[in-house]
Amino acid sequence: MEQDDDRPPADAATALQLIRDQRAATVSRLEPDARLLYWPWGVAWLVGFGLFFLRYSPGGRVLVRLPDWLPLTALFVLLVAAGAIQAVAGARAYGQVTGDSAQRGRWYGWAWALGSVSVYAAVGRVSDHLPHDLAALLWSAAAVGLTGALHMAGGAIWLDRDLFRLGVWISVINVVGAIAGPGWHALVVSVAGGVGILIAGAIARLRQRRRS
């Protein structure tokens, strides 16, 4: 005699476990792998700002004689690649989400876009009047500061403690690096920022696995 899989659970405990299993499956299907959201950015910061430190070290020193164009080009390419990976992963996972969550996501995306344009437009007007080392510090500190603030905002919107804590960490190391000065800021952001993002991604992935 064949068993009818469509029959309702025999008891409340079985029904509750079924609900939990279905909820975990839904979350796993709709939530992108945290490593795709964090690790590309961590690698971009670690490598990109690391190249800046090697080429433009504190006191005008050059630890590794790289072409002048290489650090900025490498950082730009890595950041674009990280953004593309995150966009694809997010679109695949959140494409089926509607309602308030989708609206928050769209508005948050606009905050990133318009916030970045506003900051870079203002910095661009000022940086031309500064020495090269101070101009580079202004650009990087403004970009990293905006990133930290928007991470904290995202954590507040979705009540995501890990995202909020990462935003706090990024903001703190940005202040430390800016106070330390040109060259040191790149090192702080590369090591503390890049590695911090990688660790945050690993922690978020572990929590995803526990939930599912």
Short mmCIF file of C-alpha atoms in Angstrom, two decimals:
data_model
loop_
_atom_site.label_atom_id
_atom_site.label_comp_id
_atom_site.label_asym_id
_atom_site.label_seq_id
_atom_site.Cartn_x
_atom_site.Cartn_y
_atom_site.Cartn_z
CA MET A 1 0.00 0.00 0.00
CA GLU A 2 1.46 3.37 -1.06
CA GLN A 3 1.87 6.08 1.56
CA ASP A 4 0.02 9.32 0.87
CA ASP A 5 2.59 12.13 1.27
CA ASP A 6 -0.17 14.76 1.02
CA ARG A 7 -1.83 13.73 4.27
CA PRO A 8 -1.58 16.28 7.11
CA PRO A 9 0.91 15.62 9.95
CA ALA A 10 -0.32 13.21 12.60
CA ASP A 11 0.53 15.44 15.56
CA ALA A 12 1.39 19.04 16.50
CA ALA A 13 5.11 18.34 16.95
CA THR A 14 5.39 16.94 13.43
CA ALA A 15 3.45 19.90 12.04
CA LEU A 16 5.71 22.37 13.82
CA GLN A 17 8.83 20.66 12.52
CA LEU A 18 7.38 20.70 9.00
CA ILE A 19 6.77 24.45 9.28
CA ARG A 20 10.33 24.99 10.48
CA ASP A 21 11.76 22.92 7.64
CA GLN A 22 9.74 24.81 5.04
CA ARG A 23 10.71 28.16 6.54
CA ALA A 24 14.40 27.22 6.51
CA ALA A 25 14.12 26.06 2.90
CA THR A 26 12.45 29.33 1.90
CA VAL A 27 15.07 31.45 3.65
CA SER A 28 17.86 29.42 2.05
CA ARG A 29 16.30 29.92 -1.38
CA LEU A 30 15.68 33.66 -1.02
CA GLU A 31 18.83 34.61 0.89
CA PRO A 32 22.04 34.86 -1.18
CA ASP A 33 25.23 33.22 -0.02
CA ALA A 34 26.78 35.75 2.37
CA ARG A 35 30.23 35.03 0.98
CA LEU A 36 29.17 36.51 -2.37
CA LEU A 37 28.01 39.68 -0.61
CA TYR A 38 31.08 40.19 1.56
CA TRP A 39 34.17 38.44 0.24
CA PRO A 40 34.51 40.21 -3.14
CA TRP A 41 34.58 43.56 -1.28
CA GLY A 42 37.05 42.22 1.26
CA VAL A 43 39.40 41.08 -1.50
CA ALA A 44 38.98 44.41 -3.32
CA TRP A 45 39.94 46.39 -0.22
CA LEU A 46 42.75 44.07 0.81
CA VAL A 47 44.42 44.06 -2.61
CA GLY A 48 43.44 47.52 -3.90
CA PHE A 49 44.36 49.57 -0.83
CA GLY A 50 47.33 47.27 -0.24
CA LEU A 51 48.75 48.31 -3.61
CA PHE A 52 48.25 51.95 -2.65
CA PHE A 53 50.28 51.42 0.51
CA LEU A 54 53.08 49.68 -1.36
CA ARG A 55 53.28 52.42 -4.00
CA TYR A 56 52.47 55.48 -1.85
CA SER A 57 53.83 54.72 1.61
CA PRO A 58 54.03 57.19 4.50
CA GLY A 59 56.58 59.98 4.09
CA GLY A 60 56.58 59.70 0.30
CA ARG A 61 58.45 56.40 0.34
CA VAL A 62 57.94 53.72 -2.30
CA LEU A 63 58.09 50.17 -0.95
CA VAL A 64 57.40 48.55 -4.33
CA ARG A 65 58.00 50.43 -7.58
CA LEU A 66 54.65 49.96 -9.25
CA PRO A 67 53.39 52.02 -12.20
CA ASP A 68 51.60 55.14 -10.97
CA TRP A 69 48.35 54.08 -12.63
CA LEU A 70 48.27 50.53 -11.26
CA PRO A 71 46.93 50.99 -7.69
CA LEU A 72 43.95 53.14 -8.68
CA THR A 73 43.16 51.02 -11.74
CA ALA A 74 43.37 47.77 -9.76
CA LEU A 75 41.16 49.17 -6.98
CA PHE A 76 38.58 50.43 -9.48
CA VAL A 77 38.44 47.13 -11.38
CA LEU A 78 38.16 45.10 -8.17
CA LEU A 79 35.39 47.34 -6.80
CA VAL A 80 33.42 47.12 -10.05
CA ALA A 81 33.82 43.33 -10.06
CA ALA A 82 32.68 43.13 -6.43
CA GLY A 83 29.64 45.29 -7.19
CA ALA A 84 28.74 43.12 -10.17
CA ILE A 85 29.01 39.90 -8.16
CA GLN A 86 26.86 41.34 -5.39
CA ALA A 87 24.29 42.64 -7.87
CA VAL A 88 23.93 39.26 -9.59
CA ALA A 89 23.72 37.36 -6.32
CA GLY A 90 21.17 39.81 -4.93
CA ALA A 91 19.04 39.78 -8.09
CA ARG A 92 18.86 35.99 -8.12
CA ALA A 93 17.88 35.80 -4.47
CA TYR A 94 15.66 38.84 -4.06
CA GLY A 95 14.04 38.86 -7.49
CA GLN A 96 11.00 37.06 -6.05
CA VAL A 97 10.66 39.38 -3.05
CA THR A 98 7.93 42.01 -3.12
CA GLY A 99 6.34 44.45 -0.70
CA ASP A 100 8.08 46.50 1.96
CA SER A 101 11.31 44.50 1.82
CA ALA A 102 11.68 45.11 -1.89
CA GLN A 103 10.94 48.80 -1.42
CA ARG A 104 13.55 49.11 1.33
CA GLY A 105 16.08 47.40 -0.91
CA ARG A 106 15.41 49.79 -3.80
CA TRP A 107 15.62 52.86 -1.61
CA TYR A 108 18.79 51.59 0.01
CA GLY A 109 20.30 51.07 -3.43
CA TRP A 110 19.42 54.65 -4.36
CA ALA A 111 21.04 55.85 -1.14
CA TRP A 112 24.28 54.15 -2.18
CA ALA A 113 24.16 55.57 -5.70
CA LEU A 114 23.20 59.16 -4.89
CA GLY A 115 25.34 59.27 -1.75
CA SER A 116 28.40 58.18 -3.71
CA VAL A 117 27.80 60.71 -6.49
CA SER A 118 27.30 63.52 -3.97
CA VAL A 119 30.43 62.72 -1.98
CA TYR A 120 32.64 62.24 -5.03
CA ALA A 121 31.39 65.43 -6.67
CA ALA A 122 32.26 67.45 -3.57
CA VAL A 123 35.62 65.77 -3.06
CA GLY A 124 36.51 66.25 -6.71
CA ARG A 125 36.06 70.01 -6.38
CA VAL A 126 38.46 70.15 -3.43
CA SER A 127 41.09 67.51 -4.17
CA ASP A 128 42.61 69.42 -7.12
CA HIS A 129 43.77 72.12 -4.70
CA LEU A 130 45.57 69.69 -2.37
CA PRO A 131 48.95 67.97 -2.55
CA HIS A 132 48.78 64.48 -4.06
CA ASP A 133 49.09 62.62 -0.76
CA LEU A 134 46.38 64.66 0.96
CA ALA A 135 44.10 64.42 -2.08
CA ALA A 136 44.44 60.63 -2.05
CA LEU A 137 43.69 60.58 1.67
CA LEU A 138 40.60 62.73 1.16
CA TRP A 139 39.27 60.48 -1.60
CA SER A 140 39.81 57.23 0.27
CA ALA A 141 38.63 58.51 3.66
CA ALA A 142 35.44 59.97 2.15
CA ALA A 143 34.66 56.74 0.28
CA VAL A 144 35.36 54.50 3.27
CA GLY A 145 33.42 56.81 5.60
CA LEU A 146 30.38 56.70 3.32
CA THR A 147 30.64 52.90 3.20
CA GLY A 148 30.70 52.64 6.98
CA ALA A 149 27.72 54.97 7.40
CA LEU A 150 25.60 53.14 4.83
CA HIS A 151 26.48 49.76 6.35
CA MET A 152 25.21 51.02 9.70
CA ALA A 153 22.08 52.36 7.99
CA GLY A 154 21.49 48.99 6.31
CA GLY A 155 21.91 47.21 9.63
CA ALA A 156 19.34 49.54 11.18
CA ILE A 157 16.86 49.07 8.33
CA TRP A 158 16.95 45.27 8.40
CA LEU A 159 17.87 44.91 12.10
CA ASP A 160 21.02 43.10 11.01
CA ARG A 161 23.50 43.30 13.89
CA ASP A 162 26.38 41.89 11.87
CA LEU A 163 25.96 44.49 9.14
CA PHE A 164 25.65 47.30 11.69
CA ARG A 165 28.73 46.12 13.57
CA LEU A 166 30.69 45.95 10.34
CA GLY A 167 29.66 49.53 9.62
CA VAL A 168 30.87 50.60 13.06
CA TRP A 169 34.17 48.78 12.51
CA ILE A 170 34.71 50.39 9.11
CA SER A 171 33.91 53.84 10.52
CA VAL A 172 36.31 53.40 13.45
CA ILE A 173 39.25 52.22 11.34
CA ASN A 174 38.57 55.03 8.87
CA VAL A 175 38.94 57.58 11.66
CA VAL A 176 42.11 55.87 12.89
CA GLY A 177 43.59 55.79 9.39
CA ALA A 178 42.68 59.41 8.65
CA ILE A 179 44.33 60.55 11.89
CA ALA A 180 47.42 58.45 11.13
CA GLY A 181 47.72 60.26 7.81
CA PRO A 182 48.51 59.57 4.15
CA GLY A 183 49.88 56.12 3.45
CA TRP A 184 48.89 54.74 6.82
CA HIS A 185 45.21 55.10 5.95
CA ALA A 186 45.65 52.76 2.99
CA LEU A 187 47.39 50.20 5.19
CA VAL A 188 44.71 50.34 7.89
CA VAL A 189 41.85 50.05 5.40
CA SER A 190 43.59 47.24 3.50
CA VAL A 191 44.39 45.06 6.51
CA ALA A 192 41.78 45.94 9.13
CA GLY A 193 39.06 46.76 6.62
CA GLY A 194 39.65 44.05 4.03
CA VAL A 195 40.25 41.27 6.54
CA GLY A 196 37.35 42.54 8.65
CA ILE A 197 34.97 42.22 5.72
CA LEU A 198 36.23 38.71 4.97
CA ILE A 199 35.68 37.68 8.58
CA ALA A 200 32.22 39.26 8.59
CA GLY A 201 31.33 37.24 5.51
CA ALA A 202 32.53 34.02 7.09
CA ILE A 203 30.49 34.70 10.25
CA ALA A 204 27.39 35.55 8.23
CA ARG A 205 27.75 32.36 6.21
CA LEU A 206 28.05 30.24 9.37
CA ARG A 207 24.86 31.78 10.71
CA GLN A 208 23.09 31.08 7.43
CA ARG A 209 24.02 27.41 7.70
CA ARG A 210 22.79 27.24 11.28
CA ARG A 211 19.45 28.73 10.32
CA SER A 212 18.99 26.25 7.51
#
